[in-house]
PDB file of C-alpha atoms in Angstrom:
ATOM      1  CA  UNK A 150      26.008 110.226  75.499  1.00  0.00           C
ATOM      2  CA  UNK A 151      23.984 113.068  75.034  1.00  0.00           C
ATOM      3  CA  UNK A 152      20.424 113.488  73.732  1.00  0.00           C
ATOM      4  CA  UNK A 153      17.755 115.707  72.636  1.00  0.00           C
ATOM      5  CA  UNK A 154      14.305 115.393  73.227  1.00  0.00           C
ATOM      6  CA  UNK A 155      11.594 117.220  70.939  1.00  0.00           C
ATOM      7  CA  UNK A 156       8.050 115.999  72.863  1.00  0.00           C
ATOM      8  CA  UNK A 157       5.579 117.727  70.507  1.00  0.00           C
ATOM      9  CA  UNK A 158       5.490 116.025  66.659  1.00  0.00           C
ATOM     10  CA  UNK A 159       3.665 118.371  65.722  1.00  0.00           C
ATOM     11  CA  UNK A 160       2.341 121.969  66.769  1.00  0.00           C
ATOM     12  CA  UNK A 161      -0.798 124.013  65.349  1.00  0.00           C
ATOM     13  CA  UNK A 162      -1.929 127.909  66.520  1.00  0.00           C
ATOM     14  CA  UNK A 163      -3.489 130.430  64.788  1.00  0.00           C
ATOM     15  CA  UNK A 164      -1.981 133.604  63.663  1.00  0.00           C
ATOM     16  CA  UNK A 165      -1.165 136.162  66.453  1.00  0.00           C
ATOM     17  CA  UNK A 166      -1.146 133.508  69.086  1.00  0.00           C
ATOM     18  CA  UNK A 167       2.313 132.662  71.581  1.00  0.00           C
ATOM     19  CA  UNK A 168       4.078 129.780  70.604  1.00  0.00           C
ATOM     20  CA  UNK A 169       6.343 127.572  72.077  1.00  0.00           C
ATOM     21  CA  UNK A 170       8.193 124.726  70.728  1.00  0.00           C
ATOM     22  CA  UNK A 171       9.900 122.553  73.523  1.00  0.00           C
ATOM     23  CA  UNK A 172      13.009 121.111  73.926  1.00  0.00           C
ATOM     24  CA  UNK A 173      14.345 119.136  76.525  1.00  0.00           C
ATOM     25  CA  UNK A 174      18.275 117.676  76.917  1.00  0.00           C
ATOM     26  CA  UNK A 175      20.562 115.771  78.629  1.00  0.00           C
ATOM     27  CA  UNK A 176      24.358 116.184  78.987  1.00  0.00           C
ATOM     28  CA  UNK A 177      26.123 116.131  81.681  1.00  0.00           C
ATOM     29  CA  UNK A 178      28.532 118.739  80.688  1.00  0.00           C
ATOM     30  CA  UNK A 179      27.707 122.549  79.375  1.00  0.00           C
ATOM     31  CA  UNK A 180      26.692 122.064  75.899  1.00  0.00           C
ATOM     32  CA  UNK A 181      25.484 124.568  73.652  1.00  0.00           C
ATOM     33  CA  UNK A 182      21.994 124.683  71.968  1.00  0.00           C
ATOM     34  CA  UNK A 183      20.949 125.506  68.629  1.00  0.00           C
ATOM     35  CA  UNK A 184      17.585 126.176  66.581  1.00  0.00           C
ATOM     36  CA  UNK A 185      17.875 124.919  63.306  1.00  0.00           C
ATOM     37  CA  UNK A 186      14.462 125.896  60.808  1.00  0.00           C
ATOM     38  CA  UNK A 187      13.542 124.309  57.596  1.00  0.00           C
ATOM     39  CA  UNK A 188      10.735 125.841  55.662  1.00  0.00           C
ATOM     40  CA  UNK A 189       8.984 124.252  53.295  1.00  0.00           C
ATOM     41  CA  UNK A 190      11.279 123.682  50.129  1.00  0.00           C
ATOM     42  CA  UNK A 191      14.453 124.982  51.501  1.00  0.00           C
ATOM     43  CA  UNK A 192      17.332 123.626  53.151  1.00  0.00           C
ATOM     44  CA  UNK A 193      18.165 123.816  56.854  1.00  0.00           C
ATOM     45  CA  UNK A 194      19.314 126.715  58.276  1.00  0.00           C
ATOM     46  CA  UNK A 195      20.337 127.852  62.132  1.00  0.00           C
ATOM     47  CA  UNK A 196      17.891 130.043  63.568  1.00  0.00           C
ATOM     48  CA  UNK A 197      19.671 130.641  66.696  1.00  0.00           C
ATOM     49  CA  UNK A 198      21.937 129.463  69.251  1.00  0.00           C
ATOM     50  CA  UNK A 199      22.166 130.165  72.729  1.00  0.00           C
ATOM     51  CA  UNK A 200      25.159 131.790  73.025  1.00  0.00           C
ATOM     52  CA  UNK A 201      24.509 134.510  71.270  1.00  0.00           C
ATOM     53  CA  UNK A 202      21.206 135.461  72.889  1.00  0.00           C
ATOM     54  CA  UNK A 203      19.779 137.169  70.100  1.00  0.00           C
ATOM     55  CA  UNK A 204      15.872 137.596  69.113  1.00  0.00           C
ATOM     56  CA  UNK A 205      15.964 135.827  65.222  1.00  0.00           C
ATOM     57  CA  UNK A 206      12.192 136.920  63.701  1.00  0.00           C
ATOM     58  CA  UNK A 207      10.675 137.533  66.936  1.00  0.00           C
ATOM     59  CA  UNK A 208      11.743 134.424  68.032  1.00  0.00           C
ATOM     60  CA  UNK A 209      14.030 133.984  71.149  1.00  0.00           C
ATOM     61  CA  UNK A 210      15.088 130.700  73.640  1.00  0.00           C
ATOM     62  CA  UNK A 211      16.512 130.646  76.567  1.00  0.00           C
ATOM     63  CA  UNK A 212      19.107 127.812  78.160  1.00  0.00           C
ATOM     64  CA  UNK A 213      17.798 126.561  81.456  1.00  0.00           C
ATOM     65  CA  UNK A 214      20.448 124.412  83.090  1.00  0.00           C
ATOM     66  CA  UNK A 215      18.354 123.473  86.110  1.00  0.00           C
ATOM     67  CA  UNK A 216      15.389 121.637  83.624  1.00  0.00           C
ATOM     68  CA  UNK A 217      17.835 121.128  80.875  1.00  0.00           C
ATOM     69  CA  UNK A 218      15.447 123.051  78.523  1.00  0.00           C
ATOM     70  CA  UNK A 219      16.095 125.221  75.545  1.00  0.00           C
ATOM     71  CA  UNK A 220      12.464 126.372  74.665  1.00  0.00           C
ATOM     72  CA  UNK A 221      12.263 128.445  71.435  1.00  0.00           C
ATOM     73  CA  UNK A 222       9.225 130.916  71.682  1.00  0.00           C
ATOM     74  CA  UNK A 223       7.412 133.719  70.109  1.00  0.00           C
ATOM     75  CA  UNK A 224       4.990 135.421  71.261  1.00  0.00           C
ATOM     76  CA  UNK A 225       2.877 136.382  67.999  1.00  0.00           C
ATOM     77  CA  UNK A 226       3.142 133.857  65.493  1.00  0.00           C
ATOM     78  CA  UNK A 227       2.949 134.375  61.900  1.00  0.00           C
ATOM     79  CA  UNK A 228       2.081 132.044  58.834  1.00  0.00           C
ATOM     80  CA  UNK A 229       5.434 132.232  57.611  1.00  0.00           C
ATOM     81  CA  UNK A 230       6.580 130.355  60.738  1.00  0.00           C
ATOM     82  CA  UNK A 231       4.822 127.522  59.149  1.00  0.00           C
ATOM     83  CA  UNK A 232       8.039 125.000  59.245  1.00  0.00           C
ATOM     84  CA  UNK A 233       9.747 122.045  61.013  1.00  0.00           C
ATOM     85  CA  UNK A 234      12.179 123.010  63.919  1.00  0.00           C
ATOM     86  CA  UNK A 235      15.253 121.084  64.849  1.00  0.00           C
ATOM     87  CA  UNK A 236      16.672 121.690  68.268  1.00  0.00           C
ATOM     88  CA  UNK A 237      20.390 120.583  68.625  1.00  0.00           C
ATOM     89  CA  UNK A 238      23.274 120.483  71.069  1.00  0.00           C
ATOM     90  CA  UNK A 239      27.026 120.329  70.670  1.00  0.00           C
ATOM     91  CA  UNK A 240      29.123 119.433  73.655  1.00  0.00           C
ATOM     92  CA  UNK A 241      30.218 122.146  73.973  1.00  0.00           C
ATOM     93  CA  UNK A 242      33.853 123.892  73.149  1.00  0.00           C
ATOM     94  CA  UNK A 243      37.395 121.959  73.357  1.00  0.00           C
ATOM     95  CA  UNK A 244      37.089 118.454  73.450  1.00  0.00           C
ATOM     96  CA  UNK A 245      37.369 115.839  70.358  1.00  0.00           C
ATOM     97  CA  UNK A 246      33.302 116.501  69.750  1.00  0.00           C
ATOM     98  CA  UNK A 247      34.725 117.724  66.041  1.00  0.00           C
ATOM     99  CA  UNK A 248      31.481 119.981  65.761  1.00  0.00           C
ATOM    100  CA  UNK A 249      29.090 116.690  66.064  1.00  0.00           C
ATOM    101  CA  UNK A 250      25.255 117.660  66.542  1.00  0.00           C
ATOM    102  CA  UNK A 251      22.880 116.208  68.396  1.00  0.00           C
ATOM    103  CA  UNK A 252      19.649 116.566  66.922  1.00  0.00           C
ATOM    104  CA  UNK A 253      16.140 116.257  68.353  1.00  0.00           C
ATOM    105  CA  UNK A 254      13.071 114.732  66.292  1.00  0.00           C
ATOM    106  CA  UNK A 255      11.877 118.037  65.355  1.00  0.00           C
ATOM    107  CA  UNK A 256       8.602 119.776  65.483  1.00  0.00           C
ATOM    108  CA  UNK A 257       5.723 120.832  63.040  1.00  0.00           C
ATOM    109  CA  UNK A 258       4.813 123.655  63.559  1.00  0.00           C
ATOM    110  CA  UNK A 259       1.612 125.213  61.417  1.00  0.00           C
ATOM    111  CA  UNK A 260       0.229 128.784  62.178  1.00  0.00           C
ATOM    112  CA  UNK A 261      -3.295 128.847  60.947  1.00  0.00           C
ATOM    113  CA  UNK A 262      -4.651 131.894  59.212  1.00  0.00           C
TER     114      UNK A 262
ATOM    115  CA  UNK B 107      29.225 131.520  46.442  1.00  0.00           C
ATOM    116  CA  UNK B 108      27.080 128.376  45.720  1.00  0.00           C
ATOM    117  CA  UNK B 109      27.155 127.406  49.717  1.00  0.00           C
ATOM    118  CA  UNK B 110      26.985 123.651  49.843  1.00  0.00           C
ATOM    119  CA  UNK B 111      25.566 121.919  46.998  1.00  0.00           C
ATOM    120  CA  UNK B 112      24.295 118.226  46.553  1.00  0.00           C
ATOM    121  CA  UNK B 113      23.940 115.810  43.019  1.00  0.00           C
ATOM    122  CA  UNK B 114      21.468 114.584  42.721  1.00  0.00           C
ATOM    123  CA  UNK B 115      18.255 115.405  44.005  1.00  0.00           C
ATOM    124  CA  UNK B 116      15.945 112.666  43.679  1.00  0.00           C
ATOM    125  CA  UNK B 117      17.380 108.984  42.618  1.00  0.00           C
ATOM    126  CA  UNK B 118      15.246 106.016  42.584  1.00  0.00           C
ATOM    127  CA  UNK B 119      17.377 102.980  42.984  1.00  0.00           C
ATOM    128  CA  UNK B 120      16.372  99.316  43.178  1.00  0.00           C
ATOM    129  CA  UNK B 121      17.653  96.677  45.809  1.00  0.00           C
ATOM    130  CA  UNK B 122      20.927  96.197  45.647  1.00  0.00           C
ATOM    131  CA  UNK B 123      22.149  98.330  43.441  1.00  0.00           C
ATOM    132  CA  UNK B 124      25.151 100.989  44.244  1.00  0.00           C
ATOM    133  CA  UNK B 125      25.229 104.859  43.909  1.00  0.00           C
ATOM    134  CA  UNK B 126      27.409 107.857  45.431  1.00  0.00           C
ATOM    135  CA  UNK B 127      25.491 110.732  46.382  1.00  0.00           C
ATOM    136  CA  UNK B 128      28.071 113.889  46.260  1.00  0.00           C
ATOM    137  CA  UNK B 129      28.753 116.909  48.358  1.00  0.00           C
ATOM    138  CA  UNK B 130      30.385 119.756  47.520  1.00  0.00           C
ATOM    139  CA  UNK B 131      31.668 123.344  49.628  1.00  0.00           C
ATOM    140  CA  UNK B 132      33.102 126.456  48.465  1.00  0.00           C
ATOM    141  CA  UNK B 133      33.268 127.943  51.907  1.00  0.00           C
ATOM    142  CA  UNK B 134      36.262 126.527  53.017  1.00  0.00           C
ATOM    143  CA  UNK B 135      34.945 124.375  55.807  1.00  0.00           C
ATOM    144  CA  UNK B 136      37.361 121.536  57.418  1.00  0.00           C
ATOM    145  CA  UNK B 137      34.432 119.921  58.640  1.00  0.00           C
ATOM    146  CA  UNK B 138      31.324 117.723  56.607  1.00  0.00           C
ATOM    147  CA  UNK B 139      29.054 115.914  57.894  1.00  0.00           C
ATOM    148  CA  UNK B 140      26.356 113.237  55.870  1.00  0.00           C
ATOM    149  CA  UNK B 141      23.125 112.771  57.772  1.00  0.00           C
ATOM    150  CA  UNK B 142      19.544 111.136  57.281  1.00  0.00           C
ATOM    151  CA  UNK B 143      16.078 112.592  58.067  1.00  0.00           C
ATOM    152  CA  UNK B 144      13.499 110.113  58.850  1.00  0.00           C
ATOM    153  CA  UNK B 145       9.976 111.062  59.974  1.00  0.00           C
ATOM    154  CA  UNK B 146      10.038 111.048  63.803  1.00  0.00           C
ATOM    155  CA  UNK B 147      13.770 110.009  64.175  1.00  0.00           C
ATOM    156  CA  UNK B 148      15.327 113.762  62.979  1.00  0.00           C
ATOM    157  CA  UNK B 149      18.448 114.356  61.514  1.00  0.00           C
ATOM    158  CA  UNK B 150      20.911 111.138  62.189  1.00  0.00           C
ATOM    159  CA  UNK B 151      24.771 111.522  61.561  1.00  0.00           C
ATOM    160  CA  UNK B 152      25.716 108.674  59.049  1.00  0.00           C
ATOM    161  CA  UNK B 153      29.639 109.464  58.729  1.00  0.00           C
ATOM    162  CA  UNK B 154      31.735 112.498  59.414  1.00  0.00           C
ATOM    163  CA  UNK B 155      35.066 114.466  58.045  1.00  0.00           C
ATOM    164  CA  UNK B 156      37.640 116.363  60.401  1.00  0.00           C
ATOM    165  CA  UNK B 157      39.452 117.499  56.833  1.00  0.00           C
ATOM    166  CA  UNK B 158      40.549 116.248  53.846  1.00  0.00           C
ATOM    167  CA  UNK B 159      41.678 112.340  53.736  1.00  0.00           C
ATOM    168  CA  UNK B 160      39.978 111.927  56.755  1.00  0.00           C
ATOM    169  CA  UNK B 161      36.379 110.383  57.754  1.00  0.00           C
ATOM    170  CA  UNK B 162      34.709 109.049  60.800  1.00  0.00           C
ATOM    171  CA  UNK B 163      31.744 106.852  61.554  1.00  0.00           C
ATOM    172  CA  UNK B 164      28.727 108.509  63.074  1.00  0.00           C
ATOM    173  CA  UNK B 165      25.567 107.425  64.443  1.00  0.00           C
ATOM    174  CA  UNK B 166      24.155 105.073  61.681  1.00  0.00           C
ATOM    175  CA  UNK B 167      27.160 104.392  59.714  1.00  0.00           C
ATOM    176  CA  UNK B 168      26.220 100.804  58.659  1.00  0.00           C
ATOM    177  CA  UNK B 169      25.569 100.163  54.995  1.00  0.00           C
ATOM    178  CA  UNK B 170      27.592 103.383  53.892  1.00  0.00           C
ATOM    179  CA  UNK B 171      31.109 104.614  53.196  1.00  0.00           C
ATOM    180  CA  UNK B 172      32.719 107.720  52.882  1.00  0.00           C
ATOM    181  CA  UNK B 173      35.596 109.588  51.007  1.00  0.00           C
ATOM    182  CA  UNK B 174      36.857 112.757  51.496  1.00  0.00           C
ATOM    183  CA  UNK B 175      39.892 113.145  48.292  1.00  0.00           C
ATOM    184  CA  UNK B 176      39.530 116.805  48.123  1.00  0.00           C
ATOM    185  CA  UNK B 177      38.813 119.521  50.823  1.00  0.00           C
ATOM    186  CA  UNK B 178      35.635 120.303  49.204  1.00  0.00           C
ATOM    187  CA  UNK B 179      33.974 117.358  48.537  1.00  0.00           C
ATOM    188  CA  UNK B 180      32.393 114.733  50.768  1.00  0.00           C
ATOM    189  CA  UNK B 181      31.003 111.847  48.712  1.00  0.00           C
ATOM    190  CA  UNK B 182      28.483 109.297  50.459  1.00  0.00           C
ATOM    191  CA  UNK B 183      28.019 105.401  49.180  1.00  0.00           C
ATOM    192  CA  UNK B 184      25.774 102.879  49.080  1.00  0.00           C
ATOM    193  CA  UNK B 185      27.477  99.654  47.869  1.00  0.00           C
ATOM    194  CA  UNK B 186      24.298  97.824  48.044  1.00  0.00           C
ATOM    195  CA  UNK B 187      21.294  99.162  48.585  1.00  0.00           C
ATOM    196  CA  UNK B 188      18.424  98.614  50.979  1.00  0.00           C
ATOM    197  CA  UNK B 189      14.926  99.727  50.855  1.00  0.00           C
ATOM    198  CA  UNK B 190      15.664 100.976  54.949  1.00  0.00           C
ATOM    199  CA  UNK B 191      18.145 103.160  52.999  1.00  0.00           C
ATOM    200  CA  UNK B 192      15.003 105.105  51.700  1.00  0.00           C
ATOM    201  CA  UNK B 193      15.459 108.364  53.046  1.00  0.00           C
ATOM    202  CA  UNK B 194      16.147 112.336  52.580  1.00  0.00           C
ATOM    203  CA  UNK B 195      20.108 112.640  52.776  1.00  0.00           C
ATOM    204  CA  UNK B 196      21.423 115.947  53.617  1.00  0.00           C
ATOM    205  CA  UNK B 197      24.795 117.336  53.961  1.00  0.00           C
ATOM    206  CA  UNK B 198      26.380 119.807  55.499  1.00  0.00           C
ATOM    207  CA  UNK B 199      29.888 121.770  56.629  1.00  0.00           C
ATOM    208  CA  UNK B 200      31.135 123.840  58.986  1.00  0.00           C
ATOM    209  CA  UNK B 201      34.342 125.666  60.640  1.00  0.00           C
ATOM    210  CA  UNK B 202      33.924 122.637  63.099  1.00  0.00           C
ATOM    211  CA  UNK B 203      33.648 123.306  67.103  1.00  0.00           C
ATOM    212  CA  UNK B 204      30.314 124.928  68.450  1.00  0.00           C
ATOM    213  CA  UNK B 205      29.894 126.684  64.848  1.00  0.00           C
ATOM    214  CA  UNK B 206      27.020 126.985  62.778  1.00  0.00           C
ATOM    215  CA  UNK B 207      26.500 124.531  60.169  1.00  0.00           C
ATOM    216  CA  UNK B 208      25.483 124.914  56.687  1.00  0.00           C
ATOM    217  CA  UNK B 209      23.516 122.300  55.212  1.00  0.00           C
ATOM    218  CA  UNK B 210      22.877 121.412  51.351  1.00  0.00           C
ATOM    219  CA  UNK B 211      19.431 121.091  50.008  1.00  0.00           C
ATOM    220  CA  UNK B 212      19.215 117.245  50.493  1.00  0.00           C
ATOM    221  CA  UNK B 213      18.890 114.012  48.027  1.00  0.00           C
ATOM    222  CA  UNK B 214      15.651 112.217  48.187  1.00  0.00           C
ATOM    223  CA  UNK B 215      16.553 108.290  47.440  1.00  0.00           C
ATOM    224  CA  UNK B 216      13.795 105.506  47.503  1.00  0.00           C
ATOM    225  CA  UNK B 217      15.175 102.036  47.313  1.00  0.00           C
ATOM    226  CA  UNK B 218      12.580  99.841  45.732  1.00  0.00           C
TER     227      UNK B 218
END
C-alpha cells in the first residue's frame, strides 16, 4: 500500500524568503504526485502535478525517484501563500487504482509580513 | 457551471441520530469520491464511485454508506451517528485515472 508522508505540521517564513514544503512517499511502482492548495475559505484545488512540470505561482516540485520526494518550493514567498498544502499520489496510470488519492497530512504554511 | 457543490454546510447532529450529506457534479465526471479531513490525519477516502449504480469502500468506510442513483450525485450517510464522526466532509469528482480532481467546498458536522 502506498503512503504519503508530510513531516512539517506546520511551516512559518517571512515574506520574500525560499520555501519548501516536504514530501516524502512510498510506492513501489511509478506513481504520480500532486499538490493540492486550500486557502483559507475555499475549497481544494490542484496546484500541480508532476507530470506536467509546470511553475503554478512561482511555485514548482520536482519527482525524485531515488529519495521518493516530491518537494514543492518557491523561492520568494508571498502572504497570499498563506494556506494548507496537501501532497498526493495516484498509482499511477492503468491498473484498477479508479483515480484513488493518497493524501499526506498536509502542511501550514504562514508567510509573515 | 456550478463545479461540484455540497448541502449542507454546517449540521450539528446529536448521537445517534441519521443524516445524508449530498454531492452533486455538472461536469460530467464518472468518478466521486467522499473523504474526511481531520487535523493531522489529512484527507481520508470514506467510500468511492467508478459511475453511476456503483460504489466502493475506501479507507475509513465504517459507520457510512453510499449511493450513487444518478451520474451526478453522490450522497454520503450516517445511519447513526458518532461524535468520532465529527469532522469536515468534502467531496469531490473527477475523469478518474491520474486526473485532477475537483473537490466541493466541504460540510462541517459536529456530533454532540
Amino acid at each position: 500500500a502506498q503512503r504519503v508522508t508530510q513531516p512539517e505540521k506546520l511551516l512559518s517564513v517571512f515574506k520574500g524568503a525560499p520555501v519548501e514544503l516536504k514530501c516524502n512517499y512510498s510506492y513501489s511502482g511509478s506513481p504520480e504526485l500532486f499538490w493540492y492548495v486550500q486557502y483559507s475559505r475555499q475549497r481544494l484545488q490542484l496546484l500541480l502535478r508532476h507530470i506536467s512540470r509546470e511553475s503554478i505561482k512561482g511555485f514548482t516540485a520536482d519527482l525524485n525517484k531515488g529519495e521518493t520526494s516530491f518537494h514543492l518550493k518557491k523561492p520568494f514567498a508571498q502572504e497570499e501563500d498563506s494556506a494548507m498544502y496537501y501532497c498526493a499520489l495516484h498509482p499511477g496510470a492503468g491498473g484498477t487504482s479508479y483515480g484513488k488519492l493518497t493524501f499526506g497530512q498536509g502542511t501550514i504554511l504562514t508567510v509573515h509580513p | 457551471n456550478a463545479g461540484v457543490t455540497q448541502t449542507p454546510k454546517f449540521r450539528v447532529l446529536k448521537t445517534g441520530q441519521s443524516m445524508t450529506l449530498l454531492c452533486a457534479q455538472d461536469m460530467n465526471h464518472e468518478y466521486m469520491y467522499w473523504y474526511r479531513q481531520d487535523p493531522g490525519m489529512g484527507l481520508r477516502l470514506i467510500h468511492y464511485s467508478v459511475g453511476e449504480g456503483t460504489t466502493a469502500k475506501g479507507e475509513v468506510p465504517d459507520g457510512y454508506n453510499v449511493s450513487r442513483l444518478k451520474k451526478q450525485n453522490f450522497l454520503l450517510g450516517l445511519e447513526s451517528a458518532a461524535p468520532s464522526q465529527t469532522s469536515v466532509y468534502f467531496c469531490a469528482s473527477s475523469y478518474g485515472g491520474p486526473t485532477q480532481q475537483y473537490f466541493g467546498p466541504g460540510t462541517r458536522l459536529t456530533v454532540t
